[in-house]
Amino acid sequence: MKFDYNFEIENILNHIYKYKIYNIAHKNNIINVNEENLADYINIFKNTKIYLGSDMDKFIINLLPKDKDGYFFRCAIAKHHNYSFPRLYDYTGNKLKNVNYNKFAFQLWEAHMNEMLLEDINRRFSQDSFIEFIDNNLNNMLDSIVLYVKNLNKDNEIIIPLKNEEDLIPTIKTMLLNKELDLSFAQIVVDMDALRDEMTKFTTAFHIYSEFDKLEDNLQYCLDNFFKYDSKELYNLLTTEKGFSFVNDIGLVLK
């Protein structure tokens, strides 16, 4: 299979810009786009600075073709840079029986081609080309953007079933122990300073085992002995600082 390398670079950049648009939309909770607010949202997209860090490397590599097509794609990278490549297939695309490359050497070559691709992507990535992508594609993406944000909000929704305030602490403890709430939530309700003080009394080496390790390993003990709030304090914290709202017949909801 033959690849037009410059075309493929542009295609990958388009996927990156689309990914950035979705992230901006989610950050700004864009779930209702109409003629009246469209211009405002376009300004938000265009005026948001975007960057291409190493955190995007895996995303980019996952866009590449797999198996045989992946080999030929990386051959295109090698040819673009006048770099050598292993001969694994004949001119008709049939795999050669005898090749000079062993598996380890091929993996090194493949990784090097990936690095070359990432460097090429980084050189061509720019704010100006992102804005151009917005001008050419945003109108056709609006429905998918709204659907993406709504689905993500739904996936990230947290519901703490609650009939009255006094049930809050036992409900949260049960949800944490059943892993219905993320462990990071435990760091909100557990007094981490008091836990660390207790561990200090037993001369725990914190560079090896910290209070966060203790929380993960013995959650029940930490919840029972170092819970930080009473029910009223916790309810006020969740509703005034953490974004939860009380919904009748449901409980505390974070969207």
PDB file of N, CA, C and O in Angstrom, residues 194-220:
ATOM      1  N   ALA A 194      -4.439  14.497  60.093  1.00  0.00           N
ATOM      2  CA  ALA A 194      -4.529  13.693  61.311  1.00  0.00           C
ATOM      3  C   ALA A 194      -4.028  12.273  61.059  1.00  0.00           C
ATOM      4  O   ALA A 194      -3.367  11.667  61.913  1.00  0.00           O
ATOM      5  N   LEU A 195      -4.348  11.750  59.886  1.00  0.00           N
ATOM      6  CA  LEU A 195      -3.868  10.414  59.531  1.00  0.00           C
ATOM      7  C   LEU A 195      -2.353  10.394  59.461  1.00  0.00           C
ATOM      8  O   LEU A 195      -1.700   9.467  59.973  1.00  0.00           O
ATOM      9  N   ARG A 196      -1.775  11.418  58.865  1.00  0.00           N
ATOM     10  CA  ARG A 196      -0.318  11.492  58.761  1.00  0.00           C
ATOM     11  C   ARG A 196       0.318  11.623  60.152  1.00  0.00           C
ATOM     12  O   ARG A 196       1.345  11.007  60.425  1.00  0.00           O
ATOM     13  N   ASP A 197      -0.319  12.397  61.049  1.00  0.00           N
ATOM     14  CA  ASP A 197       0.209  12.553  62.402  1.00  0.00           C
ATOM     15  C   ASP A 197       0.252  11.213  63.128  1.00  0.00           C
ATOM     16  O   ASP A 197       1.221  10.905  63.835  1.00  0.00           O
ATOM     17  N   GLU A 198      -0.808  10.431  62.967  1.00  0.00           N
ATOM     18  CA  GLU A 198      -0.816   9.122  63.618  1.00  0.00           C
ATOM     19  C   GLU A 198       0.296   8.235  63.065  1.00  0.00           C
ATOM     20  O   GLU A 198       0.985   7.535  63.821  1.00  0.00           O
ATOM     21  N   MET A 199       0.472   8.282  61.740  1.00  0.00           N
ATOM     22  CA  MET A 199       1.508   7.461  61.129  1.00  0.00           C
ATOM     23  C   MET A 199       2.904   7.898  61.583  1.00  0.00           C
ATOM     24  O   MET A 199       3.810   7.067  61.740  1.00  0.00           O
ATOM     25  N   THR A 200       3.059   9.198  61.838  1.00  0.00           N
ATOM     26  CA  THR A 200       4.351   9.715  62.314  1.00  0.00           C
ATOM     27  C   THR A 200       4.711   9.124  63.667  1.00  0.00           C
ATOM     28  O   THR A 200       5.885   8.844  63.960  1.00  0.00           O
ATOM     29  N   LYS A 201       3.694   8.917  64.499  1.00  0.00           N
ATOM     30  CA  LYS A 201       3.942   8.331  65.821  1.00  0.00           C
ATOM     31  C   LYS A 201       4.536   6.932  65.717  1.00  0.00           C
ATOM     32  O   LYS A 201       5.222   6.462  66.625  1.00  0.00           O
ATOM     33  N   PHE A 202       4.241   6.281  64.616  1.00  0.00           N
ATOM     34  CA  PHE A 202       4.775   4.932  64.405  1.00  0.00           C
ATOM     35  C   PHE A 202       5.985   4.962  63.479  1.00  0.00           C
ATOM     36  O   PHE A 202       6.377   3.949  62.908  1.00  0.00           O
ATOM     37  N   THR A 203       6.567   6.178  63.335  1.00  0.00           N
ATOM     38  CA  THR A 203       7.794   6.404  62.547  1.00  0.00           C
ATOM     39  C   THR A 203       7.716   5.782  61.156  1.00  0.00           C
ATOM     40  O   THR A 203       8.631   5.095  60.705  1.00  0.00           O
ATOM     41  N   THR A 204       6.605   6.023  60.497  1.00  0.00           N
ATOM     42  CA  THR A 204       6.468   5.548  59.115  1.00  0.00           C
ATOM     43  C   THR A 204       7.410   6.322  58.203  1.00  0.00           C
ATOM     44  O   THR A 204       7.523   7.544  58.305  1.00  0.00           O
ATOM     45  N   ALA A 205       8.075   5.606  57.306  1.00  0.00           N
ATOM     46  CA  ALA A 205       8.956   6.262  56.323  1.00  0.00           C
ATOM     47  C   ALA A 205       8.093   6.762  55.165  1.00  0.00           C
ATOM     48  O   ALA A 205       7.669   5.980  54.320  1.00  0.00           O
ATOM     49  N   PHE A 206       7.827   8.068  55.140  1.00  0.00           N
ATOM     50  CA  PHE A 206       6.842   8.589  54.201  1.00  0.00           C
ATOM     51  C   PHE A 206       7.325   8.572  52.752  1.00  0.00           C
ATOM     52  O   PHE A 206       6.518   8.657  51.836  1.00  0.00           O
ATOM     53  N   HIS A 207       8.631   8.494  52.552  1.00  0.00           N
ATOM     54  CA  HIS A 207       9.113   8.402  51.173  1.00  0.00           C
ATOM     55  C   HIS A 207       8.850   7.003  50.608  1.00  0.00           C
ATOM     56  O   HIS A 207       8.929   6.798  49.400  1.00  0.00           O
ATOM     57  N   ILE A 208       8.500   6.075  51.484  1.00  0.00           N
ATOM     58  CA  ILE A 208       8.199   4.708  51.054  1.00  0.00           C
ATOM     59  C   ILE A 208       6.694   4.442  51.136  1.00  0.00           C
ATOM     60  O   ILE A 208       6.103   3.838  50.251  1.00  0.00           O
ATOM     61  N   TYR A 209       6.054   4.947  52.202  1.00  0.00           N
ATOM     62  CA  TYR A 209       4.641   4.648  52.439  1.00  0.00           C
ATOM     63  C   TYR A 209       3.995   5.884  53.042  1.00  0.00           C
ATOM     64  O   TYR A 209       4.288   6.266  54.176  1.00  0.00           O
ATOM     65  N   SER A 210       3.119   6.539  52.285  1.00  0.00           N
ATOM     66  CA  SER A 210       2.522   7.798  52.717  1.00  0.00           C
ATOM     67  C   SER A 210       1.107   7.593  53.225  1.00  0.00           C
ATOM     68  O   SER A 210       0.555   6.494  53.180  1.00  0.00           O
ATOM     69  N   GLU A 211       0.499   8.700  53.684  1.00  0.00           N
ATOM     70  CA  GLU A 211      -0.887   8.649  54.133  1.00  0.00           C
ATOM     71  C   GLU A 211      -1.840   8.286  52.988  1.00  0.00           C
ATOM     72  O   GLU A 211      -2.908   7.711  53.211  1.00  0.00           O
ATOM     73  N   PHE A 212      -1.448   8.608  51.763  1.00  0.00           N
ATOM     74  CA  PHE A 212      -2.280   8.260  50.613  1.00  0.00           C
ATOM     75  C   PHE A 212      -2.248   6.747  50.351  1.00  0.00           C
ATOM     76  O   PHE A 212      -3.252   6.158  49.950  1.00  0.00           O
ATOM     77  N   ASP A 213      -1.107   6.144  50.590  1.00  0.00           N
ATOM     78  CA  ASP A 213      -1.012   4.688  50.497  1.00  0.00           C
ATOM     79  C   ASP A 213      -1.874   4.025  51.568  1.00  0.00           C
ATOM     80  O   ASP A 213      -2.555   3.027  51.315  1.00  0.00           O
ATOM     81  N   LYS A 214      -1.817   4.605  52.771  1.00  0.00           N
ATOM     82  CA  LYS A 214      -2.613   4.073  53.884  1.00  0.00           C
ATOM     83  C   LYS A 214      -4.102   4.163  53.565  1.00  0.00           C
ATOM     84  O   LYS A 214      -4.874   3.226  53.833  1.00  0.00           O
ATOM     85  N   LEU A 215      -4.502   5.284  52.969  1.00  0.00           N
ATOM     86  CA  LEU A 215      -5.904   5.471  52.612  1.00  0.00           C
ATOM     87  C   LEU A 215      -6.363   4.415  51.617  1.00  0.00           C
ATOM     88  O   LEU A 215      -7.454   3.854  51.740  1.00  0.00           O
ATOM     89  N   GLU A 216      -5.523   4.111  50.666  1.00  0.00           N
ATOM     90  CA  GLU A 216      -5.880   3.122  49.646  1.00  0.00           C
ATOM     91  C   GLU A 216      -5.889   1.708  50.212  1.00  0.00           C
ATOM     92  O   GLU A 216      -6.765   0.907  49.873  1.00  0.00           O
ATOM     93  N   ASP A 217      -4.931   1.420  51.092  1.00  0.00           N
ATOM     94  CA  ASP A 217      -4.791   0.058  51.607  1.00  0.00           C
ATOM     95  C   ASP A 217      -5.782  -0.276  52.722  1.00  0.00           C
ATOM     96  O   ASP A 217      -6.176  -1.437  52.881  1.00  0.00           O
ATOM     97  N   ASN A 218      -6.151   0.737  53.499  1.00  0.00           N
ATOM     98  CA  ASN A 218      -7.025   0.469  54.660  1.00  0.00           C
ATOM     99  C   ASN A 218      -8.097   1.551  54.744  1.00  0.00           C
ATOM    100  O   ASN A 218      -8.181   2.311  55.720  1.00  0.00           O
ATOM    101  N   LEU A 219      -8.921   1.605  53.722  1.00  0.00           N
ATOM    102  CA  LEU A 219      -9.931   2.648  53.611  1.00  0.00           C
ATOM    103  C   LEU A 219     -10.928   2.605  54.765  1.00  0.00           C
ATOM    104  O   LEU A 219     -11.303   3.636  55.314  1.00  0.00           O
ATOM    105  N   GLN A 220     -11.377   1.407  55.109  1.00  0.00           N
ATOM    106  CA  GLN A 220     -12.363   1.258  56.199  1.00  0.00           C
ATOM    107  C   GLN A 220     -11.844   1.901  57.487  1.00  0.00           C
ATOM    108  O   GLN A 220     -12.564   2.662  58.143  1.00  0.00           O
TER     109      GLN A 220
END
